[in-house]
């Protein structure tokens, strides 16, 4: 699955320019599902990026573990989900020093949460590289109940917490790592536009 | 000058009303018969006596009721007031600015005594007396920004300046024109304005940012912005959109004059001393169409502005669906006569 | 630019070349507070020429009883620092601008690392007081050629976070060691000669630091140079810029209104359009982009100069 190309949007919508090797500098790498291919491509460009890298992989049904493990990262771990990888990832950030590069590859939901975590830990945004691979499902925050609905692929969608029908905005909060969902039928309850698949 | 504070509501039974003097001093936002975005900043250095521009922080007949409405909103949703940790110093700067300004501009309402860092504040309209230690947040019932903005009309954002940009890193937002502080906190100037149509292409934000980055201490600026609101509702937040949204569809020819309000924001910008942050109070004024047309110049002009506004802007300002009813109501007040320049009544 | 007349209330020699000046309100009123890293512009009426130089405030930002600056005498300069050293006396009234900060601390930082070279110590003196008040982690490195020249020594607190590097004593500053192992969230601030700022930028780049956390302030006095003429498009008037005068100063002398703020090529306020240019603009500012410089359609009159046939400004 190649790198996803998104159509141009408003300035608050994140863009994922792709991973570029920064050489054998300290690195934290977080890959999810087909994001593994982005790390493999990165290492193919410059194998030395793995020398000081701490690589965490969340397979999410995409089995690239053996190939990633073979890249020779300084440390390699797999975790069944982002939530289960979180403490390990936080520890890696807490131990990191300035000059560390963070490589993130996978879905928007994972990248958004991981970026928010890294920024809170003090990593400068310019030290974060991102590449989108795999599902274009979005992580949506309901502006009304503040609940987050993961893996949203349709617009409008039902908030999994408060049940309101929300439309999918491109407005994105880096701090929350989520897009904004707003009630689509607030003015005319029950009158909801036809459901569409989200496009990149 | 004694202000008669109204006992009124901004929700449920909506007993909000402007006095005749309140209508005359309404900050009508259009200085000509058409509207397009512009940076339209001017020095906030006083203004016509009695106008909302005269004092640094205008206190009017709605003060007590607005603060009561804010308290209700915050009790339901404390996330309307947030401050990222590095903004506490800016919060103190802003508390100082408001307390000093109000106690100097309205000595009969507010009193501030300072003995070094030992401060004593009295707010007579709200019946508040507080002794506290400046720069020690543990001596206030809440953070400094929340403390002072529970006593200051308008929404307030505190903007951190760094990397050649401004960052919305703290705010008290309970009477906003449809944006969420909880969502936008931490965004930079271009990001939090991202959903605004057209203005980006016009370069408005580039120019405004350049101006704001050079804003100087002691030389505040101001501008007016506007939108339309059905019912005199302060909390038109996205958070509660599903609750107030249906009211937007209750406008009809028989009630539009009383129900449809022009909502004007008097935005002021202040460089803060210790934090180098910018305080951005967004003060909201409401006036119903039927009150507005009592000033003939405003009736004529509002009709022309709303009639000629591009659809995209009417949509963004949230009144496209009611525009025909509004125009039908206003048209009889527009006899085609020329209007005088400027915003004030003739 | 708002400004006020203040009285010189103290003058103290810090080193053979550096003198400290204190200004207070003549009526004893409190002055506006400021943030560490802020500067003021001091007006110097010097024999018919009005000079305006920017100096970092070194006093406590939370103390409004006075403003203090430290001025290094630059005998090869345009005369401003010489004026301060030789003409200014206790009790004089001088016009001082409101404080402006173009070199503020990033208050989100989990740690602040300050690197000063020579007289570049000045903005940090105020920042140290601010950091002490806010109880934020920091370290400061101060490089000087010799102890005698290190004017900042008398003003620095004796604190384990303050490191003095005197090259004459063989204790040179090791930037690689300073930047080598700092925690996430560290911001670096450098003030001093251009060479020091470049060295920090190079070391930072080598160690993987993003540019955005490497802050710097060059001590930018308008550089002297060969005299040149400019023509004003609106009036056709020709203004001559002397060798020790900036274009902005020459325009002010000719009573041409130009807005300004930092007078050091950083804030962008005096940006002026170029109507026609036959020759080369010597851009000395930190404001215009490389493209804007190359196009020769804009000039920052506070620091930039010109060589060539004709320069016509949109004034």
PDB file of N, CA and C in Angstrom, chain A residues 93 96-100 120-124 126-127, chain C residues 110 181-186 207-210 212-213:
ATOM      1  N   UNK A  93      10.043   8.574  24.997  1.00  0.00           N
ATOM      2  CA  UNK A  93      10.076  10.036  24.879  1.00  0.00           C
ATOM      3  C   UNK A  93      10.731  10.658  26.113  1.00  0.00           C
ATOM      4  N   UNK A  96      14.407  10.393  25.915  1.00  0.00           N
ATOM      5  CA  UNK A  96      15.047  10.966  24.727  1.00  0.00           C
ATOM      6  C   UNK A  96      15.691  12.312  25.050  1.00  0.00           C
ATOM      7  N   UNK A  97      16.708  12.662  24.268  1.00  0.00           N
ATOM      8  CA  UNK A  97      17.370  13.957  24.392  1.00  0.00           C
ATOM      9  C   UNK A  97      17.113  14.766  23.126  1.00  0.00           C
ATOM     10  N   UNK A  98      17.396  16.055  23.195  1.00  0.00           N
ATOM     11  CA  UNK A  98      17.251  16.893  22.008  1.00  0.00           C
ATOM     12  C   UNK A  98      18.168  16.348  20.913  1.00  0.00           C
ATOM     13  N   UNK A  99      17.683  16.379  19.705  1.00  0.00           N
ATOM     14  CA  UNK A  99      18.433  15.798  18.598  1.00  0.00           C
ATOM     15  C   UNK A  99      17.826  14.474  18.154  1.00  0.00           C
ATOM     16  N   UNK A 100      16.813  14.015  18.891  1.00  0.00           N
ATOM     17  CA  UNK A 100      16.115  12.776  18.531  1.00  0.00           C
ATOM     18  C   UNK A 100      15.103  13.060  17.419  1.00  0.00           C
ATOM     19  N   UNK A 120       3.710  17.103  23.730  1.00  0.00           N
ATOM     20  CA  UNK A 120       3.557  17.314  25.168  1.00  0.00           C
ATOM     21  C   UNK A 120       4.854  16.979  25.893  1.00  0.00           C
ATOM     22  N   UNK A 121       5.623  16.036  25.340  1.00  0.00           N
ATOM     23  CA  UNK A 121       6.891  15.662  25.969  1.00  0.00           C
ATOM     24  C   UNK A 121       7.997  16.662  25.653  1.00  0.00           C
ATOM     25  N   UNK A 122       7.717  17.626  24.771  1.00  0.00           N
ATOM     26  CA  UNK A 122       8.706  18.665  24.466  1.00  0.00           C
ATOM     27  C   UNK A 122       9.446  18.455  23.167  1.00  0.00           C
ATOM     28  N   UNK A 123       9.115  17.434  22.409  1.00  0.00           N
ATOM     29  CA  UNK A 123       9.780  17.245  21.122  1.00  0.00           C
ATOM     30  C   UNK A 123       9.347  18.359  20.165  1.00  0.00           C
ATOM     31  N   UNK A 124      10.290  19.058  19.537  1.00  0.00           N
ATOM     32  CA  UNK A 124       9.879  20.117  18.609  1.00  0.00           C
ATOM     33  C   UNK A 124       9.149  19.518  17.409  1.00  0.00           C
ATOM     34  N   UNK A 126       9.311  20.089  14.375  1.00  0.00           N
ATOM     35  CA  UNK A 126      10.181  19.877  13.214  1.00  0.00           C
ATOM     36  C   UNK A 126      10.978  18.588  13.339  1.00  0.00           C
ATOM     37  N   UNK A 127      11.000  17.991  14.534  1.00  0.00           N
ATOM     38  CA  UNK A 127      11.740  16.740  14.715  1.00  0.00           C
ATOM     39  C   UNK A 127      10.840  15.537  14.470  1.00  0.00           C
TER      40      UNK A 127
ATOM     41  N   UNK C 110      11.036  23.274  28.629  1.00  0.00           N
ATOM     42  CA  UNK C 110      11.261  22.534  29.864  1.00  0.00           C
ATOM     43  C   UNK C 110      12.614  22.907  30.447  1.00  0.00           C
ATOM     44  N   UNK C 181      23.620  16.750  25.180  1.00  0.00           N
ATOM     45  CA  UNK C 181      22.716  15.892  25.941  1.00  0.00           C
ATOM     46  C   UNK C 181      21.715  16.718  26.750  1.00  0.00           C
ATOM     47  N   UNK C 182      20.868  17.424  26.068  1.00  0.00           N
ATOM     48  CA  UNK C 182      19.844  18.229  26.753  1.00  0.00           C
ATOM     49  C   UNK C 182      18.496  17.512  26.661  1.00  0.00           C
ATOM     50  N   UNK C 183      17.681  17.653  27.687  1.00  0.00           N
ATOM     51  CA  UNK C 183      16.385  16.949  27.675  1.00  0.00           C
ATOM     52  C   UNK C 183      15.438  17.497  26.599  1.00  0.00           C
ATOM     53  N   UNK C 184      14.471  16.698  26.209  1.00  0.00           N
ATOM     54  CA  UNK C 184      13.451  17.167  25.266  1.00  0.00           C
ATOM     55  C   UNK C 184      12.791  18.417  25.842  1.00  0.00           C
ATOM     56  N   UNK C 185      12.465  19.345  24.964  1.00  0.00           N
ATOM     57  CA  UNK C 185      11.811  20.569  25.413  1.00  0.00           C
ATOM     58  C   UNK C 185      12.787  21.676  25.747  1.00  0.00           C
ATOM     59  N   UNK C 186      14.100  21.444  25.483  1.00  0.00           N
ATOM     60  CA  UNK C 186      15.090  22.490  25.746  1.00  0.00           C
ATOM     61  C   UNK C 186      15.068  23.516  24.615  1.00  0.00           C
ATOM     62  N   UNK C 207      23.910  18.049  15.496  1.00  0.00           N
ATOM     63  CA  UNK C 207      23.358  17.175  16.534  1.00  0.00           C
ATOM     64  C   UNK C 207      21.855  16.960  16.376  1.00  0.00           C
ATOM     65  N   UNK C 208      21.284  17.429  15.264  1.00  0.00           N
ATOM     66  CA  UNK C 208      19.879  17.144  14.983  1.00  0.00           C
ATOM     67  C   UNK C 208      18.878  18.079  15.657  1.00  0.00           C
ATOM     68  N   UNK C 209      19.322  19.260  16.094  1.00  0.00           N
ATOM     69  CA  UNK C 209      18.385  20.211  16.703  1.00  0.00           C
ATOM     70  C   UNK C 209      17.625  20.948  15.600  1.00  0.00           C
ATOM     71  N   UNK C 210      16.301  21.010  15.662  1.00  0.00           N
ATOM     72  CA  UNK C 210      15.579  21.844  14.688  1.00  0.00           C
ATOM     73  C   UNK C 210      15.915  23.322  14.909  1.00  0.00           C
ATOM     74  N   UNK C 212      14.044  25.814  14.891  1.00  0.00           N
ATOM     75  CA  UNK C 212      13.037  26.596  15.621  1.00  0.00           C
ATOM     76  C   UNK C 212      13.299  26.673  17.120  1.00  0.00           C
ATOM     77  N   UNK C 213      14.143  25.807  17.659  1.00  0.00           N
ATOM     78  CA  UNK C 213      14.420  25.906  19.095  1.00  0.00           C
ATOM     79  C   UNK C 213      15.768  26.566  19.359  1.00  0.00           C
TER      80      UNK C 213
END
